[in-house]
mmCIF file of C-alpha atoms in Angstrom:
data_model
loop_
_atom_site.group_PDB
_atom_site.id
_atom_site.type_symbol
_atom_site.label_atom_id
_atom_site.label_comp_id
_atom_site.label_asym_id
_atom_site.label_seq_id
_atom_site.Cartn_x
_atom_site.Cartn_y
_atom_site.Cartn_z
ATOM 1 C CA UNK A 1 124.131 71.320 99.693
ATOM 2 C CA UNK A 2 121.566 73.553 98.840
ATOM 3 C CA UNK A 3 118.621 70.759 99.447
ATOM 4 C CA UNK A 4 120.135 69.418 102.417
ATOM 5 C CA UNK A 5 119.892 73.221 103.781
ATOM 6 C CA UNK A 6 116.207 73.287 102.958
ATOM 7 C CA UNK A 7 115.737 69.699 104.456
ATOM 8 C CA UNK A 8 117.192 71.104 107.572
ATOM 9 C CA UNK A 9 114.940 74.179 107.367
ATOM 10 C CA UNK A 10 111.842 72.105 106.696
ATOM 11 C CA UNK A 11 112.159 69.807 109.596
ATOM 12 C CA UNK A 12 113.265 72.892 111.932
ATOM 13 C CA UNK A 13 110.011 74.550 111.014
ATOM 14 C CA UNK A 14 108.205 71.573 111.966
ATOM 15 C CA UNK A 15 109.640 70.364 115.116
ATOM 16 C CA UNK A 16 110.477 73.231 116.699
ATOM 17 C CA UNK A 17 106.789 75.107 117.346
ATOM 18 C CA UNK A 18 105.721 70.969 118.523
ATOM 19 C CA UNK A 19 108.137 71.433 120.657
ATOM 20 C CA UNK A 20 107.808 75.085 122.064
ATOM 21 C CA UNK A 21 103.951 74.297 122.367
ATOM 22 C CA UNK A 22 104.322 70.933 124.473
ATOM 23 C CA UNK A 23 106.888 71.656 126.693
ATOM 24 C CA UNK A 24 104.475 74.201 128.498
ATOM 25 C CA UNK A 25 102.354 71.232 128.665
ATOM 26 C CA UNK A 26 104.804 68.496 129.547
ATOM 27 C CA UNK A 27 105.911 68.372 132.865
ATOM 28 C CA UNK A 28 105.145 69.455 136.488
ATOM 29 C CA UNK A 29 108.160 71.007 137.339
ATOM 30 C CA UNK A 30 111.109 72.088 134.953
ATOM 31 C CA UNK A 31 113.480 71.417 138.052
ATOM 32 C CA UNK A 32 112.499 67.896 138.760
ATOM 33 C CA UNK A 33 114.787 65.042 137.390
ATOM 34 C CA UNK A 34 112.042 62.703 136.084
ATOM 35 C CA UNK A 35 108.506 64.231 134.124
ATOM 36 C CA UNK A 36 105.471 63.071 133.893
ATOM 37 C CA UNK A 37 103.307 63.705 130.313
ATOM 38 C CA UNK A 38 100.754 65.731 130.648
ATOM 39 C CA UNK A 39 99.607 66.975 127.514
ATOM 40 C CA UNK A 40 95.708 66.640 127.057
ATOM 41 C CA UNK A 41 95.541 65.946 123.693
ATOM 42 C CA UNK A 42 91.758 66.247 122.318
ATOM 43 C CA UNK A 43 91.318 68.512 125.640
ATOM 44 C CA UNK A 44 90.337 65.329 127.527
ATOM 45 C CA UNK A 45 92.738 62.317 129.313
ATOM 46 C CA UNK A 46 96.148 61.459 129.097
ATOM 47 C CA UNK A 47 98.478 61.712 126.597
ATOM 48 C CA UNK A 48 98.082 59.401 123.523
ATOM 49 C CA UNK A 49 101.594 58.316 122.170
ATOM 50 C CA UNK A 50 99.621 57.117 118.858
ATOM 51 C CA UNK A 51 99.029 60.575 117.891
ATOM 52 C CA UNK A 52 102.121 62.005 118.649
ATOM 53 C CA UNK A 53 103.328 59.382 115.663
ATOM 54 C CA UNK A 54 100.786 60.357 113.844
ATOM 55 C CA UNK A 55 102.182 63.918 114.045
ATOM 56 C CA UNK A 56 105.962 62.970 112.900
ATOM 57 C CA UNK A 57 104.683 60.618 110.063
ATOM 58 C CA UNK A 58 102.859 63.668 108.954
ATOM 59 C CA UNK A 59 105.935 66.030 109.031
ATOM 60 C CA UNK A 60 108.037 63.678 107.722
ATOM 61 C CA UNK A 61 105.474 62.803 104.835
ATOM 62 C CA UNK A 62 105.126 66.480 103.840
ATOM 63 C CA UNK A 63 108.781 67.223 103.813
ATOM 64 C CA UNK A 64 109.080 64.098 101.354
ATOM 65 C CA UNK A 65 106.619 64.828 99.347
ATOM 66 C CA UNK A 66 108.618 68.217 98.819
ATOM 67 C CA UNK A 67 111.605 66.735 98.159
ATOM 68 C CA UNK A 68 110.420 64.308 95.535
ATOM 69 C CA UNK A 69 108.806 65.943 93.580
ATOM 70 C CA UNK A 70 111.024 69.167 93.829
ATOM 71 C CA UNK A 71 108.087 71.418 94.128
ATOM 72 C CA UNK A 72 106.960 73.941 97.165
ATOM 73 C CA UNK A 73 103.579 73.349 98.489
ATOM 74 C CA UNK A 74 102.356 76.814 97.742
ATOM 75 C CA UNK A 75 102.655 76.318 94.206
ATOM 76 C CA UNK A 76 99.274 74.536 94.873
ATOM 77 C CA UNK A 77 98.023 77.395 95.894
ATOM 78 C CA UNK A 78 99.393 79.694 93.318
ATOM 79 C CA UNK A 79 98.038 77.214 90.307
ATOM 80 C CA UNK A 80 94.688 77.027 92.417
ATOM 81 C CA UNK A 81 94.278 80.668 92.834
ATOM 82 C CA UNK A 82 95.352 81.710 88.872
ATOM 83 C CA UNK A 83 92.859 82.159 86.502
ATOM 84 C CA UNK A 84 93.697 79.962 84.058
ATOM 85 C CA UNK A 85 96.145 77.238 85.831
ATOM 86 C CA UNK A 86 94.013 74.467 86.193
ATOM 87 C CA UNK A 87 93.153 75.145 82.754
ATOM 88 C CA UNK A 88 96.630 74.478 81.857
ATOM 89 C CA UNK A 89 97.195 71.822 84.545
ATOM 90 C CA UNK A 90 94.432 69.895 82.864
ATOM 91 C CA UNK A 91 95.824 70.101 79.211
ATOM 92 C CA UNK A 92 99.437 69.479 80.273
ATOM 93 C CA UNK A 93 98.812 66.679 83.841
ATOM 94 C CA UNK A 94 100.281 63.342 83.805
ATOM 95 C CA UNK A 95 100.581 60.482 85.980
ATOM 96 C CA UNK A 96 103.419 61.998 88.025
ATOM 97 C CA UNK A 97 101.772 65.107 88.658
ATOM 98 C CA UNK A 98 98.309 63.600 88.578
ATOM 99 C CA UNK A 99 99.763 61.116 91.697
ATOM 100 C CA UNK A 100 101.289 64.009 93.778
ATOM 101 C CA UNK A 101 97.737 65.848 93.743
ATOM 102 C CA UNK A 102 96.279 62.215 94.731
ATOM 103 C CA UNK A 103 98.634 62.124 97.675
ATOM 104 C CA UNK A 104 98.000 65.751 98.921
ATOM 105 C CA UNK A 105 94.393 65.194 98.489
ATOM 106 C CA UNK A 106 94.278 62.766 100.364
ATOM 107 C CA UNK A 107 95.963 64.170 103.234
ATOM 108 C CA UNK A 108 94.027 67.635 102.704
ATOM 109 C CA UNK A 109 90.627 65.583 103.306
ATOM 110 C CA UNK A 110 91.832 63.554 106.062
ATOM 111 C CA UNK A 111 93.595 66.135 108.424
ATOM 112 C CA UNK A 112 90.842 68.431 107.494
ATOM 113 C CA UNK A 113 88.329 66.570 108.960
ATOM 114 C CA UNK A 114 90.070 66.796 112.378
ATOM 115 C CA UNK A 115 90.517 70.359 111.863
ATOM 116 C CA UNK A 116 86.704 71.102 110.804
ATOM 117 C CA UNK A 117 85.573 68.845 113.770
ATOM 118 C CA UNK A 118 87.734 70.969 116.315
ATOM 119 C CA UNK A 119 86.284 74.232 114.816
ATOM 120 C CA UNK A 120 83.040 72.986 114.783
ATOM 121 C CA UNK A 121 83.258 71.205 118.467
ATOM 122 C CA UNK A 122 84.561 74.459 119.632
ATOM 123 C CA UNK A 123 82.348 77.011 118.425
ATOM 124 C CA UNK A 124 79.352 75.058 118.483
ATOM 125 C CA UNK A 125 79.899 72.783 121.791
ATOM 126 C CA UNK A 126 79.382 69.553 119.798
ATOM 127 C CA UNK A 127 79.999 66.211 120.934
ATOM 128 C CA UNK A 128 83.032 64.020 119.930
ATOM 129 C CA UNK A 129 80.868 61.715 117.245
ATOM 130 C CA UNK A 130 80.539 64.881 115.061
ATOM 131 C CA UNK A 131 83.816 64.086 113.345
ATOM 132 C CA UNK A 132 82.472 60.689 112.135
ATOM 133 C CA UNK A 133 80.005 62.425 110.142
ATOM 134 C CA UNK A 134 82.921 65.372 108.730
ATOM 135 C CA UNK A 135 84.538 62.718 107.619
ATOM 136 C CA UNK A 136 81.924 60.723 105.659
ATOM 137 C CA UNK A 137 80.378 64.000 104.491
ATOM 138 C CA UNK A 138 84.001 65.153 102.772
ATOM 139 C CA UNK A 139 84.523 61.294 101.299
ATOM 140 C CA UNK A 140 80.636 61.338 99.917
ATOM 141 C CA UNK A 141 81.471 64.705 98.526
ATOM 142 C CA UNK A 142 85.351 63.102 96.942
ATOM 143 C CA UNK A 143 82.851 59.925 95.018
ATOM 144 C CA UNK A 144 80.340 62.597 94.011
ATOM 145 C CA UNK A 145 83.208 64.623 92.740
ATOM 146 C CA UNK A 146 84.340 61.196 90.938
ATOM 147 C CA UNK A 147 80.596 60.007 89.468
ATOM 148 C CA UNK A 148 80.656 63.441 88.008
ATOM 149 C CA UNK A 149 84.275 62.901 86.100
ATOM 150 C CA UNK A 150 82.771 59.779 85.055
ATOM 151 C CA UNK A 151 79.486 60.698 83.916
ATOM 152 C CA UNK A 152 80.981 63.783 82.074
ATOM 153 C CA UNK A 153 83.426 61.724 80.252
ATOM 154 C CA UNK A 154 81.835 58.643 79.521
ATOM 155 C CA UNK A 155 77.928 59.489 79.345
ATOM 156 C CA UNK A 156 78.169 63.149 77.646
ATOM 157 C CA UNK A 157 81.688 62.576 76.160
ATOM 158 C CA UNK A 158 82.629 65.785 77.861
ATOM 159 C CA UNK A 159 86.442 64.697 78.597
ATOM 160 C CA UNK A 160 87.975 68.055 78.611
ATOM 161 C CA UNK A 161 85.408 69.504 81.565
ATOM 162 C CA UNK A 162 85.400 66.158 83.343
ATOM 163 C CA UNK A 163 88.776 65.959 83.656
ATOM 164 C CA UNK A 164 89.319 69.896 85.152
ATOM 165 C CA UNK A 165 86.579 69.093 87.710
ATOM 166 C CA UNK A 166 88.687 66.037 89.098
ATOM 167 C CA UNK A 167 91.560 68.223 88.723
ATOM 168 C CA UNK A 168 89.838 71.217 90.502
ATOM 169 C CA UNK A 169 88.364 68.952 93.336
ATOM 170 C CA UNK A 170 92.035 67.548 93.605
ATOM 171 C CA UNK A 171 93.756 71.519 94.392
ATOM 172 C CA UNK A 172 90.783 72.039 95.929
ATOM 173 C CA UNK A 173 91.383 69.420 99.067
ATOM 174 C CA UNK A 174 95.745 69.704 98.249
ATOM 175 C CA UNK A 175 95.677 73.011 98.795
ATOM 176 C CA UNK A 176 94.295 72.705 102.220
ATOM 177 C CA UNK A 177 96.539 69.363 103.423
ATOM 178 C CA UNK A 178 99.817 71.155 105.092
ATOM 179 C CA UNK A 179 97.831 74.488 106.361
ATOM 180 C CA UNK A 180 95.385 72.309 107.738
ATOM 181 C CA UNK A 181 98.358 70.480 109.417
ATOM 182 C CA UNK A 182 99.490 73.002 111.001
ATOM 183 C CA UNK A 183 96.445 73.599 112.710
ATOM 184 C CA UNK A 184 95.695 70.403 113.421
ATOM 185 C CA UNK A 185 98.827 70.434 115.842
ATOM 186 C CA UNK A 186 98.294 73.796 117.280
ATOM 187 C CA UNK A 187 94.387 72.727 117.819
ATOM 188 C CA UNK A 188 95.799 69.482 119.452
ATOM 189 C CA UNK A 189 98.581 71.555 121.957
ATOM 190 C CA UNK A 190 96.721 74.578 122.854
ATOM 191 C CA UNK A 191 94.519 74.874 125.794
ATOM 192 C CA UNK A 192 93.409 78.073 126.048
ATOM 193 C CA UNK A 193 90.224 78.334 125.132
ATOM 194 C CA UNK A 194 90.155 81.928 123.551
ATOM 195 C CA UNK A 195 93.318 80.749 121.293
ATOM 196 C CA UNK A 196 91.806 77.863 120.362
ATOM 197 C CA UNK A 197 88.176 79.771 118.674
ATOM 198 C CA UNK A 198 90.883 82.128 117.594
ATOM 199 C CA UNK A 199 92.062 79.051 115.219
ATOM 200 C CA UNK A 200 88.843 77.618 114.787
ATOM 201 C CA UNK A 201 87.760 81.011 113.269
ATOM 202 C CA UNK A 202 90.703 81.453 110.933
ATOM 203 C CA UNK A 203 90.651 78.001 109.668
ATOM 204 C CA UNK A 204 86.654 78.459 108.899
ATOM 205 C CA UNK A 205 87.350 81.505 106.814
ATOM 206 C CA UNK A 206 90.210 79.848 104.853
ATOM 207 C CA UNK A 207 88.165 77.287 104.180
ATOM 208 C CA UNK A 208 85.106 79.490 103.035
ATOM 209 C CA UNK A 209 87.909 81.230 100.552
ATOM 210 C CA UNK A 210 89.346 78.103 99.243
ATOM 211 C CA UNK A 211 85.628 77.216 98.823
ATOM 212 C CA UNK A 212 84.162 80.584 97.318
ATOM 213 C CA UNK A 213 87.255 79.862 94.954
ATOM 214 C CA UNK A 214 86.471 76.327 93.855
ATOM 215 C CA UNK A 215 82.628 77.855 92.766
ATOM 216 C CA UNK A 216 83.922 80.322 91.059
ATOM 217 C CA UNK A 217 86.313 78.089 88.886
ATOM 218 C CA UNK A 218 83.879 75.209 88.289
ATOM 219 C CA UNK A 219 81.024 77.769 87.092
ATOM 220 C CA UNK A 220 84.490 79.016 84.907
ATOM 221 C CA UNK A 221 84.346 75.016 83.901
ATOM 222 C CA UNK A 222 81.055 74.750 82.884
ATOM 223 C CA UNK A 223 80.599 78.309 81.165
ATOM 224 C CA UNK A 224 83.274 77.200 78.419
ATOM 225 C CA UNK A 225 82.030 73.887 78.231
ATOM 226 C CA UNK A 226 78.565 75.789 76.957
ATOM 227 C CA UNK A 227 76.586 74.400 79.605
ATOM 228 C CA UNK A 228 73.256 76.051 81.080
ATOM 229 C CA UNK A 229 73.541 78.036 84.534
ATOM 230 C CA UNK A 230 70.815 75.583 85.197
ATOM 231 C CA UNK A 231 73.599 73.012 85.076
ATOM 232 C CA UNK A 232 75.700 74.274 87.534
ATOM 233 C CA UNK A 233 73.444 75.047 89.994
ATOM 234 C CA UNK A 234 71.964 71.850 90.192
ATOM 235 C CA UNK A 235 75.774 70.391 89.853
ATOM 236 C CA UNK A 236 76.824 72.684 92.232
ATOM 237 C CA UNK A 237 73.735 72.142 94.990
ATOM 238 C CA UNK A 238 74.040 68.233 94.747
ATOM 239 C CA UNK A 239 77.830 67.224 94.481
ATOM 240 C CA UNK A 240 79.323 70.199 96.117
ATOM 241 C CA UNK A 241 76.956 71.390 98.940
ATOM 242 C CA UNK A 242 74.737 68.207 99.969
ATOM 243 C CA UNK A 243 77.724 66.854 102.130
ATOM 244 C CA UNK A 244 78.380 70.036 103.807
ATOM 245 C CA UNK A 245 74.590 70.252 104.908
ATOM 246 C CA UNK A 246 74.925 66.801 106.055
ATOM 247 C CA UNK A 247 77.388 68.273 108.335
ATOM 248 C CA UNK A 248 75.367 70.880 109.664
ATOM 249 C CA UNK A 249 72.149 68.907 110.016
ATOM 250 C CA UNK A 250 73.987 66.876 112.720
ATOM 251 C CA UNK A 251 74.920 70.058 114.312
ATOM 252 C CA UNK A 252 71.050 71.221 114.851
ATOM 253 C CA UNK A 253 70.500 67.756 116.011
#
């Protein structure tokens, strides 16, 4: 009883702002028998029915994820933001909870791509093929994260640290997935232009925290693994912040 009342609660949550935001969009007139769509999704042409699937996949993929594996999504956020969780997480992961973080990774880097390229689009007055190079810039920086697991493990037999920076890049893009969601959809409903850099703003400086915070525990990484500030810097500069200036190269451009 008690899950089927937060299954209910879940799905309320995410239906019901979808549909308080497009019905101001759907529809000429609330009086007329038959309505027209539209919603300008991506602020430009007619509705697209494929991402309005896209959308309900999503919500119904978060919700199971929830249910599955009988853990809240903002216990990512509570492990990523403790000072010693990952830590922990490391010592104590297994497949199962090794394959959820895969998952919401995977989600966090996708739909956070959109969301980026909407922030950046908006602020900056880019053109649509900016989110082509978001996305290969955050899956460059997902195998540099990997090489560097490897490399650690195999080459300098440095399991223990190469395993917490998978782990850390993992929270790092989970921890992100359902908040960047949610703006995804607002981003895709909203038309007014003041709400919209509003969002764009916010989601930036979440991002910039959940960024600051990934520095701060991979230079906790490599201080107990005894390696050189050196180290880090140069680990730091080429795995973590060459794909960003990728980014906003293209920008300038």
């Amino acid at each position: 009883m008690r899950q089927t009342k937060k299954f209910l609660s879940l799905l309320t949550l995410t239906i019901l702002p979808l549909m308080l935001i497009a019905q101001s969009s759907i529809g000429d007139n609330l009086n007329q028998i038959s309505y027209s769509f539209n919603t300008k999704f991506f602020h430009h042409g007619q509705t697209n029915p494929f991402i309005l699937i896209v959308i309900i996949i999503l919500a119904i993929i978060f919700i199971g994820l929830e249910f599955y594996y009988k853990t809240p999504y903002f216990s990512l956020w509570n492990t990523f933001l403790s000072w010693n969780a990952i830590s922990i997480e490391g010592k104590n992961a297994t497949a199962y909870t090794l394959t959820r973080l895969f998952v919401y990774a995977f989600l966090g880097i996708s739909i956070s791509s959109f969301v980026t390229y909407f922030s950046i689009s908006t602020l900056f007055s880019q053109p649509i093929n900016l989110v082509v190079y978001i996305i290969l810039a955050f899956i460059f920086q997902a195998l540099l994260n990997y090489l560097s697991y490897i490399i650690l493990d195999k080459i300098f037999s440095q399991s223990g640290p190469g395993r917490l920076l998978l782990l850390n890049f993992l929270y790092f893009w989970a921890t992100l997935s359902e908040i960047s969601f949610v703006f995804f959809v607002l981003l895709l409903f909203v038309n007014n232009l003041i709400i919209i850099q509003l969002i764009a703003v916010l989601w930036l400086f979440i991002f910039s925290i959940v960024f600051i915070r990934k520095a701060i525990i991979l230079l906790k990484i490599f201080s107990d693994a005894r390696f050189l500030l050196l180290h880090f810097i140069l680990y730091f500069c080429a795995v973590e912040l060459t794909p960003f200036l990728l980014i906003f190269t293209n920008i300038k451009n």
